[in-house]
CSV table of C-alpha atoms in Angstrom, one decimal:
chain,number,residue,atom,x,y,z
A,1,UNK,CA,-30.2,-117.9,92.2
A,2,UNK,CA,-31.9,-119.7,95.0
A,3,UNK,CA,-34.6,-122.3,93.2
A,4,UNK,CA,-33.7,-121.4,89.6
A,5,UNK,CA,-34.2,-125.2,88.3
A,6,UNK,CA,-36.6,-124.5,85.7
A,7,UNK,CA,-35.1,-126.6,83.0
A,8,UNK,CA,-36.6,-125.0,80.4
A,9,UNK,CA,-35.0,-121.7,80.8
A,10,UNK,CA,-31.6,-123.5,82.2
A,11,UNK,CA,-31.3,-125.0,78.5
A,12,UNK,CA,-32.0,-122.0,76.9
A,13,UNK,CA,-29.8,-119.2,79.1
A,14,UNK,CA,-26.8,-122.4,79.0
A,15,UNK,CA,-27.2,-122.0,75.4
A,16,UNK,CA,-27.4,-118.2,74.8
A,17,UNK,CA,-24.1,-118.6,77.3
A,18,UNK,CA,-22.4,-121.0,74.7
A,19,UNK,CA,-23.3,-118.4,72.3
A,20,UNK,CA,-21.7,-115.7,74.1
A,21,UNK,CA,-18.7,-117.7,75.3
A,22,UNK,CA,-18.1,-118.2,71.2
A,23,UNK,CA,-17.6,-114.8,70.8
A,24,UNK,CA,-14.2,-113.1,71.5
A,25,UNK,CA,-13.8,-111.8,74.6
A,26,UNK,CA,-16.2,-108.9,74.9
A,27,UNK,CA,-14.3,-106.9,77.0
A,28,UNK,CA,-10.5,-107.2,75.3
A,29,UNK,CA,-10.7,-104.2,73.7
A,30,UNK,CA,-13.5,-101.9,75.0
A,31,UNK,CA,-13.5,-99.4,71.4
A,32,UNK,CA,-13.3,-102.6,69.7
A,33,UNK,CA,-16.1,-104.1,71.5
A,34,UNK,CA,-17.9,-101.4,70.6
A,35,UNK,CA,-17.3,-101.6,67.4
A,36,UNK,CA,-18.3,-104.6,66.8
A,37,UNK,CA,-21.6,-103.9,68.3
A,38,UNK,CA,-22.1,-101.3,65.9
A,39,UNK,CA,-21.8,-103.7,63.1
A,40,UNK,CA,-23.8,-106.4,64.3
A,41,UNK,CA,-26.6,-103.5,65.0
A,42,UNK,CA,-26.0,-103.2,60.8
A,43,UNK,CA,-26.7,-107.0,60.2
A,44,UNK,CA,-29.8,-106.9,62.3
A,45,UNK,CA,-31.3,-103.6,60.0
A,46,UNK,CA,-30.5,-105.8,56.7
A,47,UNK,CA,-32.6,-108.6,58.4
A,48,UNK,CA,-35.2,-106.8,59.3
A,49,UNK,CA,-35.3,-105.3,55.3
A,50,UNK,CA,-35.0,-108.9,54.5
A,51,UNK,CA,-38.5,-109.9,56.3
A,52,UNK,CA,-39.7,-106.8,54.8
A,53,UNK,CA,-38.9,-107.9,51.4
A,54,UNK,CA,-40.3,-111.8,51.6
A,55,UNK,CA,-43.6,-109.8,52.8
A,56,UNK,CA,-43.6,-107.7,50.0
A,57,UNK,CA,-43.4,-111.0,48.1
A,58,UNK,CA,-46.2,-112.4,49.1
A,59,UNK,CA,-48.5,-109.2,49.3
A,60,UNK,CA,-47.3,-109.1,45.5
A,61,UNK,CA,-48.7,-113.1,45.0
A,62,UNK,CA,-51.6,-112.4,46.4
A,63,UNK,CA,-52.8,-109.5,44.2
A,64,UNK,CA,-52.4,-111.4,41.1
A,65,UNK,CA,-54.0,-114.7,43.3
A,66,UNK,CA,-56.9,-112.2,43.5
A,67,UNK,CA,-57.0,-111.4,39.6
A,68,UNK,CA,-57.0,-115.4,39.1
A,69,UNK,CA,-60.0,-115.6,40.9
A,70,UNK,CA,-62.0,-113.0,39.1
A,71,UNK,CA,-60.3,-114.2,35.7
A,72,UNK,CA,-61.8,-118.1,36.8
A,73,UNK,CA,-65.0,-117.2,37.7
A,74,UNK,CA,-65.7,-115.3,34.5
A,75,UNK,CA,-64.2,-118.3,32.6
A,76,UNK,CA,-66.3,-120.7,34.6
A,77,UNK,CA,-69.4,-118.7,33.6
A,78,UNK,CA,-68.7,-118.5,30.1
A,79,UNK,CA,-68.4,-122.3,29.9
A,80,UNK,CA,-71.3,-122.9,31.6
A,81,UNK,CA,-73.1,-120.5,29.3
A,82,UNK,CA,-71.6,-122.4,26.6
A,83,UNK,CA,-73.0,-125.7,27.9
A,84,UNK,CA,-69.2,-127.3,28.4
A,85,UNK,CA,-70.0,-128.2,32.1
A,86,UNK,CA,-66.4,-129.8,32.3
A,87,UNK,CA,-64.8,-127.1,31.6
A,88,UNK,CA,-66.5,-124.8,34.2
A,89,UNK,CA,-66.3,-127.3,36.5
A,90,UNK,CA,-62.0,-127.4,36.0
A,91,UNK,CA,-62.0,-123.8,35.7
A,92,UNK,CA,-64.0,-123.8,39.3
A,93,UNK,CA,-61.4,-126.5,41.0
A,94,UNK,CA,-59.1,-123.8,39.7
A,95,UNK,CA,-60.7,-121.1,41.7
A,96,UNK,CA,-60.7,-123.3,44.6
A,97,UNK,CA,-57.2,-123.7,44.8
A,98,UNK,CA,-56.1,-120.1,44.2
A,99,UNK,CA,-58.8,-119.0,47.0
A,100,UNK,CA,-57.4,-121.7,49.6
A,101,UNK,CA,-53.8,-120.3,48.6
A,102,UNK,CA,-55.2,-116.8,49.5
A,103,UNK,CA,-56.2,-117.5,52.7
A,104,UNK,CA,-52.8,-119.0,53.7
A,105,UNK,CA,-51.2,-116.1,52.1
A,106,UNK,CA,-52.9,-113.7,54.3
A,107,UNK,CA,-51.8,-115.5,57.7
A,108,UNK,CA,-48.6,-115.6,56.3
A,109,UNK,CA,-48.2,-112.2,55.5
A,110,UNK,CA,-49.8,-111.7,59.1
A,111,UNK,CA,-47.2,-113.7,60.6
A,112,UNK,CA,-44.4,-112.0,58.6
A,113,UNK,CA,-45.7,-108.7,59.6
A,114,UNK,CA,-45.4,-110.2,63.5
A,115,UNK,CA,-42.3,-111.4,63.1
A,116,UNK,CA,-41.3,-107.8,61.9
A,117,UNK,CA,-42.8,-106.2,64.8
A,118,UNK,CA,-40.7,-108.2,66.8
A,119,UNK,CA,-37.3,-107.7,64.7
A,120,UNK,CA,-38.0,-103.9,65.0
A,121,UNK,CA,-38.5,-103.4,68.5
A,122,UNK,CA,-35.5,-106.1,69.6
A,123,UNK,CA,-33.4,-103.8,67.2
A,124,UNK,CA,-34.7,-100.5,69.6
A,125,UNK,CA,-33.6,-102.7,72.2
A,126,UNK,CA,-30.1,-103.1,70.7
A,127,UNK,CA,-29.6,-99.9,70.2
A,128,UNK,CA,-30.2,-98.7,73.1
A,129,UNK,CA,-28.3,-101.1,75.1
A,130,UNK,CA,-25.4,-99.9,72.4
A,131,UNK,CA,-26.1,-96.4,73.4
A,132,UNK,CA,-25.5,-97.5,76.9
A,133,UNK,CA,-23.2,-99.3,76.6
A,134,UNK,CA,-20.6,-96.7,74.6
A,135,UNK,CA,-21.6,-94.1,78.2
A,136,UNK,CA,-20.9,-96.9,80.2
A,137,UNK,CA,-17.5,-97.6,78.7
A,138,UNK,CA,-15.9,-94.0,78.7
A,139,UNK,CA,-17.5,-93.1,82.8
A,140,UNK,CA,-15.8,-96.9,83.8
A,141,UNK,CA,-12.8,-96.5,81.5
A,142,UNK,CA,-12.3,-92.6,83.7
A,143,UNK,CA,-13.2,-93.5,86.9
A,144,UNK,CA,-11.6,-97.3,87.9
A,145,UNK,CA,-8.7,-99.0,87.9
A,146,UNK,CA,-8.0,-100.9,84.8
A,147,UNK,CA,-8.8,-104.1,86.4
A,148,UNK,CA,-12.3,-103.5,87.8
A,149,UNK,CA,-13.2,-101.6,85.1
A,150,UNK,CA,-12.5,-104.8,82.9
A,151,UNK,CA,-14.8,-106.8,85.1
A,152,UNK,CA,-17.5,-103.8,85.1
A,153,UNK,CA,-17.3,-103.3,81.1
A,154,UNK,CA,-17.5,-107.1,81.3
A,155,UNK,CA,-20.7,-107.0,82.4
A,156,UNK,CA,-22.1,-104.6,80.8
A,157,UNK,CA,-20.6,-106.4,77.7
A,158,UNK,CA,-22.4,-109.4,78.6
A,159,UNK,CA,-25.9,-107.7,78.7
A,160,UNK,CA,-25.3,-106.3,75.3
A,161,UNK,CA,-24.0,-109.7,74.1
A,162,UNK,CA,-27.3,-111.4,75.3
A,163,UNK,CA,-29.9,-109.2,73.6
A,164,UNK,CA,-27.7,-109.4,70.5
A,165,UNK,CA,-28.1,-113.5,70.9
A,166,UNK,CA,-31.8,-113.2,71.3
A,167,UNK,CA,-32.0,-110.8,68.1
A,168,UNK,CA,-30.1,-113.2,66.8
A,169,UNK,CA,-32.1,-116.1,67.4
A,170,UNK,CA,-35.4,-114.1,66.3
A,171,UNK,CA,-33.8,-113.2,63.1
A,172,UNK,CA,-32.8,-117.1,62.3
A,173,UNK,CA,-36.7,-117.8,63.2
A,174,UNK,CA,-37.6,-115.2,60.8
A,175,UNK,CA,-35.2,-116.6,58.2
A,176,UNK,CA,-36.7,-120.0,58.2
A,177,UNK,CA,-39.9,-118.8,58.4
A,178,UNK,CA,-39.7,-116.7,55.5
A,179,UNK,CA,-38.4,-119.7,53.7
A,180,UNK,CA,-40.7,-122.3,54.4
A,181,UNK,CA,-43.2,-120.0,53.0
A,182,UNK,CA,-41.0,-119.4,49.9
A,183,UNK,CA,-40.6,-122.6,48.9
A,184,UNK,CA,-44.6,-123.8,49.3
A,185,UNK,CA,-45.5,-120.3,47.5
A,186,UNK,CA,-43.4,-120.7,44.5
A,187,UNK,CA,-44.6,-124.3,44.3
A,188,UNK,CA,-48.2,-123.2,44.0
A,189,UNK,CA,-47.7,-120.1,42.2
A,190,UNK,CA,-45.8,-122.4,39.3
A,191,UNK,CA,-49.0,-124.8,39.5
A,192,UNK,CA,-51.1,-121.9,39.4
A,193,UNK,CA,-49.7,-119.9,36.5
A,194,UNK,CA,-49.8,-123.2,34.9
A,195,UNK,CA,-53.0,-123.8,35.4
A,196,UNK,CA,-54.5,-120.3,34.7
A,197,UNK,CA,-56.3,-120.7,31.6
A,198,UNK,CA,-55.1,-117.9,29.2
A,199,UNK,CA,-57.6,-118.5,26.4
A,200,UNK,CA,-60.4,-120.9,27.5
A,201,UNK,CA,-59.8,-122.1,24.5
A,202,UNK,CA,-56.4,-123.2,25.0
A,203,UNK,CA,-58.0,-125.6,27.1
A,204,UNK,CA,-58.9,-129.5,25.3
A,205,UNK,CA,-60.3,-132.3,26.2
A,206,UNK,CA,-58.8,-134.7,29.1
A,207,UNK,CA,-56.5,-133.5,31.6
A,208,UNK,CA,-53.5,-132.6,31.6
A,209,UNK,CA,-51.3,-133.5,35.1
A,210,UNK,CA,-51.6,-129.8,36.0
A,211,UNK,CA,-55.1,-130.4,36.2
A,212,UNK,CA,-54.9,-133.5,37.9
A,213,UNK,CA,-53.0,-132.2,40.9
A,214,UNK,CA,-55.3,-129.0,40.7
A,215,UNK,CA,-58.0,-131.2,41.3
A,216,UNK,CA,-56.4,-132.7,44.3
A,217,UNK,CA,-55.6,-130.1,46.1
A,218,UNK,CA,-59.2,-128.4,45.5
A,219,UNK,CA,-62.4,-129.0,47.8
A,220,UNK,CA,-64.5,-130.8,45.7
A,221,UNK,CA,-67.9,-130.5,47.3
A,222,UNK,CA,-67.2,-126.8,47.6
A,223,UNK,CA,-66.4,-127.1,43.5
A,224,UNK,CA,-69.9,-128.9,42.9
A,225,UNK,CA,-72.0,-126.2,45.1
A,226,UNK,CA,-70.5,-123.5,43.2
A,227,UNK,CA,-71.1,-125.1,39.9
A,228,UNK,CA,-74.2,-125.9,41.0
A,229,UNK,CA,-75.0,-121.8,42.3
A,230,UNK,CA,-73.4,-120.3,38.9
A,231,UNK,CA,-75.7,-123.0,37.1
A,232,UNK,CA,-79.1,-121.7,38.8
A,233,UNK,CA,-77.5,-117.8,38.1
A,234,UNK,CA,-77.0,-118.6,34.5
A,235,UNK,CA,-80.2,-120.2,34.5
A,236,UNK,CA,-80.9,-124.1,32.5
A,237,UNK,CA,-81.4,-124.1,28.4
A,238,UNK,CA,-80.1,-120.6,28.0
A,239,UNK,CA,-78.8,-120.1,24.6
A,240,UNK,CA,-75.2,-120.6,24.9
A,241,UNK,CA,-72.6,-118.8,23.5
A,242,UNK,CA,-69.8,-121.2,21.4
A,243,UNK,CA,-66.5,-119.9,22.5
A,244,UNK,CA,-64.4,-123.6,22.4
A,245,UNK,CA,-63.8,-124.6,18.4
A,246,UNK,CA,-62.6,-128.5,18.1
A,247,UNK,CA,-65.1,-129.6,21.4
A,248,UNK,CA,-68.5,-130.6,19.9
A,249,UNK,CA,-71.2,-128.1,21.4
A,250,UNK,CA,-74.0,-129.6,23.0
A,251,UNK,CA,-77.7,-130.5,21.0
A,252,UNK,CA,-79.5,-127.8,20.2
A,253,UNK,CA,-77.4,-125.0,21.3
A,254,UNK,CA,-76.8,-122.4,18.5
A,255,UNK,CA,-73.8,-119.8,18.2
A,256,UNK,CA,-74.0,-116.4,20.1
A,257,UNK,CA,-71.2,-114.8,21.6
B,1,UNK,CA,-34.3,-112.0,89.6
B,2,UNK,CA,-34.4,-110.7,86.0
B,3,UNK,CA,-36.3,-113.2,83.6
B,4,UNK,CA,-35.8,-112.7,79.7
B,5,UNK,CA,-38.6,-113.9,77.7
B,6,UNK,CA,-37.2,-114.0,74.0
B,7,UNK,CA,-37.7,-111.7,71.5
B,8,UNK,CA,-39.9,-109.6,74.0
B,9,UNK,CA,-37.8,-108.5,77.0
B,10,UNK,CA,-36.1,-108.5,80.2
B,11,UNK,CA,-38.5,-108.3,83.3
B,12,UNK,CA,-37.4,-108.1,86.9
B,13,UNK,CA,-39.2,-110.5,89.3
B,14,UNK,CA,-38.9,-110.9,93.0
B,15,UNK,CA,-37.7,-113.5,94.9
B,16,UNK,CA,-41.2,-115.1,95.3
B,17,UNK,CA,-42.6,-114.6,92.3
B,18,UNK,CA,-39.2,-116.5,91.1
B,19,UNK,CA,-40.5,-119.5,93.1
B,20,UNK,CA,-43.7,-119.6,91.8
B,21,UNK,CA,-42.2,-119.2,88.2
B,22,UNK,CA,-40.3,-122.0,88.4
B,23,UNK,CA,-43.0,-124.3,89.6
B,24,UNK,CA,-45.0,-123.4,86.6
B,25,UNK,CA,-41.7,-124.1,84.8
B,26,UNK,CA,-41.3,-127.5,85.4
B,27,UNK,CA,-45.0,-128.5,84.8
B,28,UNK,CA,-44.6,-127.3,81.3
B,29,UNK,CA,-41.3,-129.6,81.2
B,30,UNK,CA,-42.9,-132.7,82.7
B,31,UNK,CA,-45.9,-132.3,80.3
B,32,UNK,CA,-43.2,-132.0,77.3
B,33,UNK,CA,-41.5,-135.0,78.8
B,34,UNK,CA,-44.7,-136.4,79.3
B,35,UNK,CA,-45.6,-136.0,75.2
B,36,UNK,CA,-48.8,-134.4,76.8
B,37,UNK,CA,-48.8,-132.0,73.4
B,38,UNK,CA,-52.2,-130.6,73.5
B,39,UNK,CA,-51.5,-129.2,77.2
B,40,UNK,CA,-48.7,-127.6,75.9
B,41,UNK,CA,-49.5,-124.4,74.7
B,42,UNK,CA,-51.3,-123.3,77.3
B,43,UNK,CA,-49.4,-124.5,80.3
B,44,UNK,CA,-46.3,-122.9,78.4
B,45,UNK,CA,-48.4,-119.4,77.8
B,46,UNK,CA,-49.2,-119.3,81.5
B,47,UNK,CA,-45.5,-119.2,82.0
B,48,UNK,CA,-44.9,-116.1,79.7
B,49,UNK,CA,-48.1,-114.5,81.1
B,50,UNK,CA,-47.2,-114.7,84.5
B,51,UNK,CA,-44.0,-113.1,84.0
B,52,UNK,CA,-45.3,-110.4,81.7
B,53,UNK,CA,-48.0,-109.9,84.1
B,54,UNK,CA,-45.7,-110.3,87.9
B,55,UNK,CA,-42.5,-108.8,86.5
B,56,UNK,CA,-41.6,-105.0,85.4
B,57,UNK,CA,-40.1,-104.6,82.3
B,58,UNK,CA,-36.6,-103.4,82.3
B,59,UNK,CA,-35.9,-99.9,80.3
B,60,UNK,CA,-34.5,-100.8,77.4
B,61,UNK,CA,-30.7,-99.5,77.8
B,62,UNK,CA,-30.8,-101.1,81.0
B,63,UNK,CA,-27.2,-103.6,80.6
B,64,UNK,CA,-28.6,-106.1,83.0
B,65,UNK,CA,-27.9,-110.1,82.5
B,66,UNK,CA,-30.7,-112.4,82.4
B,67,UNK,CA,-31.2,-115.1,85.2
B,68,UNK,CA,-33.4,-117.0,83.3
B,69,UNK,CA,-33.9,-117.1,79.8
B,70,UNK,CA,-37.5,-118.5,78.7
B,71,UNK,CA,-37.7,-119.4,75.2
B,72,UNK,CA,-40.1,-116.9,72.6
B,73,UNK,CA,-43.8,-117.0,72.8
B,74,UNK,CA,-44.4,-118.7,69.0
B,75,UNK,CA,-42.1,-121.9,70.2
B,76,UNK,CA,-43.6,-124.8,68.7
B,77,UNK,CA,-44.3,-128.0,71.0
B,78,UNK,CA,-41.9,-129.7,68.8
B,79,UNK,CA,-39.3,-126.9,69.1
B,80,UNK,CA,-39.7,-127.4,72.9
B,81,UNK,CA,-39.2,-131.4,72.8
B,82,UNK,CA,-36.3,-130.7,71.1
B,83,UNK,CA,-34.6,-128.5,73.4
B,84,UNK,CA,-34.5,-130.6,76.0
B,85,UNK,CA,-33.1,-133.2,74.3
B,86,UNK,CA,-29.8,-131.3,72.6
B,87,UNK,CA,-31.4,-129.7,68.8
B,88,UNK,CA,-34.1,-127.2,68.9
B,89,UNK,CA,-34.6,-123.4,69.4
B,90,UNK,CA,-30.7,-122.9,69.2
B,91,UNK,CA,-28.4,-124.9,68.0
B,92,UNK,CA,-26.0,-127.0,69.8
């Protein structure tokens, strides 16, 4: 261990130690040992199905993110076409959002599927020190004393005890990541189904607080060039069609759906 | 020696290469200690990829305790502050 200061991995391998120390004595009972190996191999599977499910959960947010999008553009046009500029304009900020939450969704679900990756190939590892582990036991427990063959299963205890720590401390990683991104995606999916016009018509004059934090979190300059793009597509003065009763349509346009 | 990078693997590294490991060690401490954050992340990655790239990988039944244990390759600067002083990657 000559030179071994590096303090970095002195706090870490001290901890992972700590860790091991906690548990009971790996080598009391070698069958039991094993055992409990086994188990913990169990735990580490339902983690891994546990990432896979908070993935699926934000694969499944994004699809309908995506239908929001197309659903807001076409609303945004039919305002415009309608001449209620306000309206397109809140229906765009909208669009903003839900398009800004997609992106973050997709390095999210990139991340989870990392952090997956990981989990499944620490869990090969596992196993296979397991495997090794259960040889190991039976060639030690037939060919030494009782004695050294405590201090040999010992060690090879203590190998298996150190990879379980480090899927351990992946799968606690995993676990917070997966619930940091829980929390911020129910939060915007709750603004977001909120603010998801189902009728534009639904949709009066003056904001509501929805709208108001919609607003905030949406790029306004990106808003206005988009307005400004769907304005020049619809093209200026054509007749619009009148699909908001109870908001006064502008001069001079007449009713056409 | 055999240096653990976690949630990747065991390596084994010789005797030299443990030298030169921990020198590159202890400049990613000092810069932590340092609050140097933006050289972080790359003096911290030269760590990992000098043992990735210097050590072998250990099979994976091999039953072989870890040396050195190097904390895993997403570790956050702030993650890393905190382990030196007590909270951090894992807990107390």
């Amino acid at each position: 261990m000559a030179g071994l200061g590096g303090r970095m991995s002195t706090v870490v391998k001290a901890k992972v130690s700590k860790l091991l120390d906690r548990a009971e004595d790996p080598a009391e009972t070698l069958d039991y040992s094993y055992q409990k190996q086994v188990e913990q191999l169990q735990n580490v599977k339902k983690g891994i199905a546990d990432v896979v499910t908070a993935k699926k959960r934000l694969q499944m947010q994004e699809n309908s993110l995506q239908q929001s999008v197309v659903k807001l553009d076409t609303q945004a046009r039919q305002a415009l076409a309608a001449g209620k500029e306000d309206l397109a304009r809140t229906a765009l900020e909208r669009k903003n959002v839900a398009q800004t939450e997609l992106q973050s969704l997709d390095t999210q679900v990139a991340e989870l599927e990392d952090q997956q990756q990981k989990l499944t190939d620490s869990e090969q590892k596992l196993r296979a020190k397991i495997e090794a582990f259960r040889t190991k036991k039976e060639v030690i427990k037939a060919q030494y004393s009782a004695a050294e063959a405590q201090v040999r299963i010992s060690e090879a205890a203590t190998g298996v005890g150190e990879q379980m720590a480090d899927v351990g401390l992946a799968m606690q990683r995993a676990v917070d990541k997966t619930e940091n991104m829980r929390a911020r995606a129910d939060a915007v999916q709750e603004l977001e189904a909120a603010g998801t016009f189902e009728d534009i018509t639904q949709l009066g004059p003056g904001e509501d607080d929805i709208d108001r934090q919609l607003k905030e979190l949406s790029s306004q300059p990106a808003v206005d060039d988009e307005l400004a793009k769907m304005k020049s597509e619809i093209g200026q003065g054509a007749p619009a069609p009148q699909i908001a009763p109870g908001e006064q349509a502008p001069a001079g346009e007449g009713e056409k759906a | 020696m055999i240096v653990r990078i976690s949630g990747e693997g065991q390596y084994r590294l010789s005797d030299a290469d443990g030298e030169r490991l921990n020198q590159l060690e202890n400049e990613v401490v000092a810069i932590v200690n340092d609050g140097r954050e933006d050289d972080f992340r790359a003096a911290f990655q030269a760590v990992l990829s000098f043992v990735r790239a210097h050590g072998t990988e250990l099979a994976d039944d091999a039953l072989e305790t870890s040396e050195v244990i190097l904390p895993p390759s997403d570790a956050t600067y702030d993650e890393a502050r905190h382990e030196f002083t007590g909270e951090g990657l894992i807990p107390d």
